[in-house]
Amino acid sequence: MEFGALNNYHFETGPIRPPSEAYSLLIRATRNCPWNRCRFCVTYKDQKFELRPVEDILEDIRIASRIVETMQAATVKSGYEGREREVHAFIYGQSYINDCVRQVALWQWAGGTSAFLQDANSIIMRTPDLVNVLSALKSTFPRLSRITSYCRSKTAAKKTAGELTELQQAGLSRIHVGMESGSDAVLTMTGKGMTAEDHIKGGRNIKGAGIELSEYFMPGLGGRKLSAEHASESARVLNEVDPDFIRLRTLSVMDGMPLWENVKSGELEVQGEDEVVREIGEFIEKLDFNGVLKSDHILNLLPEIEGKFPEAKQDCLDVIKRYLALPLKDRLNFRLGRRAGLYENLNDIYDARGYQQVDEALQQAGADTEEKVDELIAQLKEHFI
Ligand code: SF4
């Protein structure tokens, strides 16, 4: 099959999307972040926020549509009609085809039902402009059943109920909010530019408009000193908002991040992995909401802390208890195995061959203490960000 002509098409995409949008069509509605001052975030460092002209965004949607048409025409010409998914997978695997076309192929392979508007806070656009973009997406790709975007709580708090309802009616079905913490002390220390009240108001506005809400909580962000407050205040704020999803994304702080200065000054004492697991346990103990808790980021140690609440609450707490009850040798083995990608979940340490493999790696690296294992893991984590 020859698909080189697809390289004639290209549209703009941004650097990130939530893990849950891996199979979505990515449309860049704005560039970078209008805040850009969170001390743990370097995604848009030194990049200026820009509203893109609406006509440029609409042209990108038209190009995405032409890519879909061209892929379909080439599929038929090659005699693969009826085997479209095979063709989409094939295109996605071709390194000579540009990233934006490969992303469209992946999206089509997954069914073509979701789209994500990049970058960090596109809800800040004028409401009529955003309605225009949402309407164009829906009419160009009628199979879309989910359109999502990131949004800062303050932006959601400033939009009127009428504006958010207009967005919902135009097709905006889910908003991802980086709450990170519900503690005012943690929010101040980390430069989030937000208070607990902003998070509550913004979150309630989104839910009130009938838009699904996915809130991110960042375990570890308060460090040792603010850990208890970070856990309890975050649970309090989320209980008041009652989002559809809460997603865990554990802090990873490293040299080069503004937050590293807080570490150097002693203001932020970075917790070890087990302390963060305990903090997540305290958070879940206080959590009383009616949505789904997800642990869908590689930075989280225990991916199985997931499920529909309140039903799954005890199971999540049991996973934490089970991990913390393991002997130190097994916890270290699991920590390295998980970070190295050898283990998917806690049960994997009972696979004798895998356990042995990780044990040998620990011995070869001379990682015979908790500190040395943490150093090794910190090196691995740098590749996850
Ligand atoms: S609002 Fe989001 S994208 Fe912007 S600096 Fe903070 S974490 Fe980064």
Coordinates of C-alpha atoms and ligand atoms in Angstrom, one line a residue:
M1 CA 0.0 0.0 0.0
E2 CA 1.3 3.5 -0.9
F3 CA 0.0 6.4 1.2
G4 CA 2.9 8.9 0.6
A5 CA 0.4 11.4 -0.9
L6 CA -1.1 11.8 2.6
N7 CA 2.0 13.8 3.5
N8 CA 0.6 16.7 1.4
Y9 CA -1.8 17.3 4.3
H10 CA -0.8 18.8 7.6
F11 CA -2.5 20.7 10.4
E12 CA -1.3 22.2 13.6
T13 CA -1.3 20.2 16.8
G14 CA -0.1 21.1 20.4
P15 CA 2.3 19.2 22.6
I16 CA 0.0 17.3 25.1
R17 CA -3.4 15.9 25.7
P18 CA -4.8 13.9 28.7
P19 CA -4.0 10.2 28.7
S20 CA -7.7 9.4 28.3
E21 CA -7.6 11.3 24.9
A22 CA -4.9 9.2 23.4
Y23 CA -7.3 8.1 20.6
S24 CA -9.0 11.4 20.0
L25 CA -8.7 13.8 17.1
L26 CA -6.5 16.6 18.4
I27 CA -7.5 20.1 17.2
R28 CA -5.4 23.0 18.4
A29 CA -7.9 25.8 19.3
T30 CA -5.4 28.0 21.2
R31 CA -1.6 27.9 21.7
N32 CA 0.1 27.3 25.0
C33 CA -1.2 28.4 28.5
P34 CA -2.6 31.9 29.4
W35 CA -1.4 31.3 33.0
N36 CA 1.9 29.5 32.6
R37 CA 3.0 30.0 36.2
C38 CA 2.4 26.7 37.9
R39 CA 5.7 25.9 39.5
F40 CA 5.5 22.1 38.7
C41 CA 4.7 22.6 35.0
V42 CA 7.2 23.1 32.2
T43 CA 5.0 22.1 29.3
Y44 CA 4.6 25.6 27.8
K45 CA 7.7 27.2 29.4
D46 CA 8.8 30.4 27.6
Q47 CA 5.9 30.0 25.1
K48 CA 3.4 32.8 24.7
F49 CA -0.3 32.2 24.9
E50 CA -2.2 32.9 21.6
L51 CA -5.8 32.7 20.5
R52 CA -5.7 31.2 17.0
P53 CA -7.9 32.9 14.4
V54 CA -11.1 30.9 14.2
E55 CA -10.7 30.6 10.4
D56 CA -7.4 28.8 10.9
I57 CA -9.0 26.3 13.3
L58 CA -11.8 25.7 10.8
E59 CA -9.3 25.1 8.1
D60 CA -7.5 22.5 10.3
I61 CA -10.8 20.7 10.7
R62 CA -11.3 20.7 6.9
I63 CA -7.8 19.3 6.4
A64 CA -8.5 16.5 8.9
S65 CA -11.6 15.7 6.9
R66 CA -9.6 15.6 3.7
I67 CA -7.1 13.2 5.3
V68 CA -10.0 10.9 6.2
E69 CA -11.4 11.1 2.7
T70 CA -7.9 10.5 1.1
M71 CA -7.3 7.5 3.4
Q72 CA -10.6 6.0 2.4
A73 CA -10.0 6.5 -1.3
A74 CA -6.6 4.9 -1.1
T75 CA -8.1 2.0 0.9
V76 CA -10.6 1.3 -1.9
K77 CA -8.0 1.7 -4.6
S78 CA -5.7 -0.8 -2.9
G79 CA -8.5 -3.4 -2.7
Y80 CA -8.8 -3.1 1.1
E81 CA -12.4 -1.9 1.2
G82 CA -14.1 -3.3 4.3
R83 CA -10.7 -3.7 6.1
E84 CA -10.3 0.0 7.0
R85 CA -9.1 -0.7 10.5
E86 CA -6.1 -2.7 9.1
V87 CA -5.3 0.2 6.8
H88 CA -5.5 2.8 9.7
A89 CA -3.2 0.6 11.8
F90 CA -0.8 0.3 8.8
I91 CA -0.7 4.1 8.3
Y92 CA -0.2 4.7 12.0
G93 CA 2.9 2.4 11.9
Q94 CA 4.6 4.2 9.0
S95 CA 7.3 6.5 10.2
Y96 CA 7.6 8.3 6.8
I97 CA 4.1 9.6 7.2
N98 CA 3.8 12.9 9.2
D99 CA 2.6 12.8 12.8
C100 CA -0.6 14.7 12.2
V101 CA -1.8 12.2 9.5
R102 CA -0.7 9.2 11.7
Q103 CA -2.7 10.7 14.6
V104 CA -5.8 11.0 12.3
A105 CA -5.3 7.3 11.3
L106 CA -5.1 6.3 15.0
W107 CA -8.3 8.2 15.7
Q108 CA -10.1 6.6 12.8
W109 CA -8.8 3.1 13.9
A110 CA -10.3 3.8 17.3
G111 CA -13.7 4.6 15.8
G112 CA -13.4 8.3 15.2
T113 CA -15.8 9.2 18.0
S114 CA -13.9 11.6 20.2
A115 CA -12.0 14.9 19.7
F116 CA -9.9 17.0 22.1
L117 CA -9.4 20.8 21.8
Q118 CA -5.8 21.8 22.7
D119 CA -4.0 23.5 24.4
A120 CA -4.2 24.3 28.1
N121 CA -7.3 26.4 28.4
S122 CA -9.2 26.8 25.2
I123 CA -12.5 27.5 27.1
I124 CA -11.0 31.0 27.5
M125 CA -12.0 31.7 23.8
R126 CA -14.9 34.0 23.2
T127 CA -18.0 31.7 23.5
P128 CA -19.4 32.4 20.0
D129 CA -16.0 31.5 18.5
L130 CA -15.8 28.3 20.5
V131 CA -19.4 27.4 19.5
N132 CA -18.4 28.0 15.9
V133 CA -15.5 25.5 16.3
L134 CA -17.6 22.9 18.1
S135 CA -20.4 23.1 15.5
A136 CA -17.9 22.7 12.7
L137 CA -16.4 19.6 14.3
K138 CA -19.9 18.1 14.8
S139 CA -21.1 18.8 11.3
T140 CA -17.8 17.6 9.7
F141 CA -17.5 14.4 11.7
P142 CA -21.1 13.3 12.7
R143 CA -19.7 10.2 14.4
L144 CA -18.2 12.4 17.2
S145 CA -19.9 11.6 20.4
R146 CA -17.4 13.3 22.8
I147 CA -15.6 16.6 22.5
T148 CA -13.4 17.6 25.4
S149 CA -10.9 20.3 26.4
Y150 CA -8.8 21.5 29.4
C151 CA -10.0 24.4 31.4
R152 CA -8.8 26.4 34.4
S153 CA -11.3 26.6 37.2
K154 CA -11.2 30.4 37.2
T155 CA -12.1 30.5 33.5
A156 CA -15.0 28.2 34.2
A157 CA -16.0 30.3 37.1
K158 CA -16.1 33.4 34.9
K159 CA -18.2 32.0 32.2
T160 CA -21.9 32.5 32.7
A161 CA -24.3 29.5 33.1
G162 CA -25.8 30.5 29.8
E163 CA -22.4 30.5 28.0
L164 CA -21.5 27.1 29.4
T165 CA -24.9 25.7 28.4
E166 CA -24.4 27.1 24.9
L167 CA -21.0 25.2 24.7
Q168 CA -22.6 22.0 26.0
Q169 CA -25.4 22.3 23.3
A170 CA -22.8 22.9 20.6
G171 CA -21.1 19.6 21.5
L172 CA -18.7 20.2 24.4
S173 CA -19.2 17.1 26.4
R174 CA -16.4 17.0 28.9
I175 CA -13.9 19.4 30.5
H176 CA -10.6 18.4 32.2
V177 CA -9.6 20.6 35.1
G178 CA -6.2 20.5 36.7
M179 CA -7.3 21.1 40.3
E180 CA -4.0 19.6 41.7
S181 CA -4.9 20.5 45.2
G182 CA -7.9 21.8 47.3
S183 CA -5.5 23.3 49.9
D184 CA -5.0 27.0 49.7
A185 CA -1.6 26.7 51.2
V186 CA -0.5 24.2 48.5
L187 CA -2.1 26.2 45.7
T188 CA -0.2 29.3 46.9
M189 CA 3.1 27.5 47.3
T190 CA 2.9 26.0 43.8
G191 CA 1.8 29.2 42.0
K192 CA -1.5 27.7 40.7
G193 CA -3.1 31.1 40.8
M194 CA -6.3 29.6 42.3
T195 CA -8.1 29.1 45.6
A196 CA -10.2 26.2 46.8
E197 CA -13.2 28.4 46.3
D198 CA -12.3 29.0 42.7
H199 CA -12.1 25.3 42.2
I200 CA -15.5 24.8 43.8
K201 CA -17.2 27.5 41.8
G202 CA -15.6 26.6 38.5
G203 CA -16.3 22.9 38.9
R204 CA -19.9 23.5 39.9
N205 CA -20.5 25.8 36.9
I206 CA -19.3 23.1 34.6
K207 CA -21.4 20.4 36.1
G208 CA -24.4 22.8 36.3
A209 CA -24.2 23.2 32.5
G210 CA -24.5 19.4 32.0
I211 CA -20.9 19.1 30.9
E212 CA -19.0 16.1 32.3
L213 CA -16.2 17.1 34.6
S214 CA -12.8 15.4 35.1
E215 CA -10.7 16.8 37.9
Y216 CA -6.9 16.1 38.4
F217 CA -5.5 15.6 41.9
M218 CA -1.7 15.6 42.3
P219 CA -0.6 13.4 45.2
G220 CA 2.7 14.6 46.7
L221 CA 2.2 18.2 45.8
G222 CA 2.1 19.5 49.4
G223 CA 5.3 17.6 50.3
R224 CA 5.8 16.2 53.8
K225 CA 4.7 19.4 55.7
L226 CA 1.4 19.9 53.9
S227 CA 0.6 16.3 53.1
A228 CA -2.3 15.9 55.6
E229 CA -3.9 19.2 54.6
H230 CA -3.4 18.5 50.9
A231 CA -5.2 15.1 51.3
S232 CA -8.1 16.4 53.4
E233 CA -8.7 19.7 51.7
S234 CA -8.5 18.1 48.2
A235 CA -11.1 15.5 49.3
R236 CA -13.3 18.3 50.7
V237 CA -13.2 20.4 47.6
L238 CA -13.9 17.4 45.3
N239 CA -16.8 16.2 47.6
E240 CA -18.3 19.7 47.2
V241 CA -17.9 19.6 43.4
D242 CA -18.8 15.9 42.9
P243 CA -17.1 15.6 39.5
D244 CA -17.7 12.7 37.1
F245 CA -14.0 11.7 37.2
I246 CA -11.1 12.2 39.6
R247 CA -7.8 11.4 38.0
L248 CA -4.6 10.9 40.0
R249 CA -1.4 12.3 38.6
T250 CA 1.5 11.9 41.1
L251 CA 4.0 14.8 41.5
S252 CA 7.4 14.3 39.9
V253 CA 9.7 17.2 40.7
M254 CA 13.1 17.6 39.1
D255 CA 15.9 20.1 38.5
G256 CA 14.8 22.7 35.9
M257 CA 11.3 23.1 37.3
P258 CA 10.5 26.3 39.2
L259 CA 9.2 24.0 42.0
W260 CA 12.8 22.7 42.4
E261 CA 13.6 26.0 44.1
N262 CA 11.1 25.2 46.8
V263 CA 12.8 21.9 47.2
K264 CA 16.2 23.5 47.5
S265 CA 15.0 26.1 50.0
G266 CA 13.5 23.3 52.2
E267 CA 9.9 24.6 51.8
L268 CA 8.9 21.5 49.9
E269 CA 10.2 18.2 51.3
V270 CA 9.6 15.6 48.6
Q271 CA 7.9 12.5 50.0
G272 CA 9.0 9.0 49.2
E273 CA 6.8 6.7 47.2
D274 CA 5.3 4.9 50.2
E275 CA 4.5 8.3 51.9
V276 CA 2.6 9.3 48.8
V277 CA 0.7 6.0 48.7
R278 CA -0.3 6.7 52.4
E279 CA -1.4 10.2 51.4
I280 CA -3.6 8.8 48.6
G281 CA -5.1 6.5 51.2
E282 CA -5.9 9.5 53.5
F283 CA -7.4 11.3 50.5
I284 CA -9.6 8.3 49.6
E285 CA -10.7 7.8 53.2
K286 CA -12.2 11.3 53.1
L287 CA -13.5 11.1 49.6
D288 CA -17.3 11.0 49.3
F289 CA -18.3 11.5 45.6
N290 CA -20.4 9.7 43.0
G291 CA -18.0 9.4 40.1
V292 CA -15.1 7.3 38.8
L293 CA -11.6 7.5 40.4
K294 CA -8.9 6.8 37.7
S295 CA -5.2 6.2 38.1
D296 CA -4.4 6.5 34.4
H297 CA -0.9 8.0 34.5
I298 CA 2.4 6.3 34.4
L299 CA 3.6 8.5 37.3
N300 CA 1.1 6.7 39.6
L301 CA 2.6 3.7 41.5
L302 CA -0.6 1.8 41.9
P303 CA -2.8 1.8 38.7
E304 CA -5.4 -0.4 40.3
I305 CA -6.6 2.4 42.6
E306 CA -9.6 2.8 40.3
G307 CA -13.3 2.4 40.2
K308 CA -16.8 3.8 40.5
F309 CA -17.4 5.5 43.9
P310 CA -18.7 5.0 46.5
E311 CA -18.8 1.3 45.6
A312 CA -15.1 1.0 44.9
K313 CA -13.8 2.9 47.9
Q314 CA -13.1 -0.1 50.1
D315 CA -11.4 -2.0 47.2
C316 CA -9.1 1.0 46.6
L317 CA -8.2 1.3 50.3
D318 CA -7.5 -2.5 50.4
V319 CA -5.0 -2.2 47.5
I320 CA -3.2 0.5 49.4
K321 CA -3.2 -1.6 52.6
R322 CA -2.0 -4.7 50.7
Y323 CA 0.9 -2.7 49.2
L324 CA 2.0 -1.1 52.5
A325 CA 1.8 -4.5 54.3
L326 CA 4.4 -6.0 51.9
P327 CA 8.0 -6.5 53.2
L328 CA 10.3 -3.7 52.2
K329 CA 12.2 -6.0 49.8
D330 CA 8.9 -6.7 47.9
R331 CA 7.9 -3.1 47.9
L332 CA 11.2 -2.0 46.4
N333 CA 11.0 -4.8 43.9
F334 CA 7.5 -3.7 42.9
R335 CA 8.5 0.0 42.7
L336 CA 11.3 -0.7 40.3
G337 CA 9.4 -3.3 38.3
R338 CA 6.5 -0.9 37.8
R339 CA 8.7 2.1 36.9
A340 CA 10.7 0.0 34.5
G341 CA 7.5 -1.1 32.8
L342 CA 7.8 -4.8 33.8
Y343 CA 4.8 -4.8 36.1
E344 CA 1.4 -3.5 35.3
N345 CA -0.1 -4.0 38.7
L346 CA 0.6 -5.3 42.2
N347 CA -0.3 -8.9 41.5
D348 CA 2.6 -9.0 39.0
I349 CA 5.1 -9.4 41.8
Y350 CA 3.8 -12.9 42.3
D351 CA 5.1 -13.9 38.9
A352 CA 8.4 -15.6 40.0
R353 CA 10.2 -15.0 36.7
G354 CA 9.4 -11.3 36.6
Y355 CA 10.3 -10.9 40.3
Q356 CA 13.6 -12.6 39.8
Q357 CA 14.3 -10.4 36.7
V358 CA 13.7 -7.2 38.8
D359 CA 15.7 -8.6 41.7
E360 CA 18.7 -9.2 39.4
A361 CA 18.4 -5.7 38.0
L362 CA 18.4 -4.3 41.5
Q363 CA 21.5 -6.2 42.3
Q364 CA 23.3 -5.2 39.1
A365 CA 22.6 -1.5 39.8
G366 CA 23.8 -2.0 43.3
A367 CA 20.5 -0.7 44.6
D368 CA 20.4 -2.4 48.0
T369 CA 18.8 0.4 50.0
E370 CA 15.6 2.4 49.7
E371 CA 17.5 5.6 48.9
K372 CA 19.4 3.9 46.0
V373 CA 16.2 2.4 44.6
D374 CA 14.5 5.8 44.7
E375 CA 17.5 7.4 42.9
L376 CA 17.2 4.8 40.2
I377 CA 13.5 5.4 39.9
A378 CA 14.0 9.2 39.7
Q379 CA 16.2 8.6 36.7
L380 CA 13.5 6.5 35.0
K381 CA 10.7 9.0 35.9
E382 CA 12.5 11.7 34.0
H383 CA 11.5 9.9 30.8
F384 CA 7.8 9.9 31.7
I385 CA 7.4 13.7 31.8
Ligands
SF4_1 S1 -2.5 26.0 34.1 FE1 -1.9 23.9 33.4 S2 -0.7 24.2 31.6 FE2 -0.9 26.2 32.6 S3 1.0 26.3 33.8 FE3 -0.6 25.5 35.2 S4 -0.4 23.2 34.9 FE4 0.7 24.2 33.2

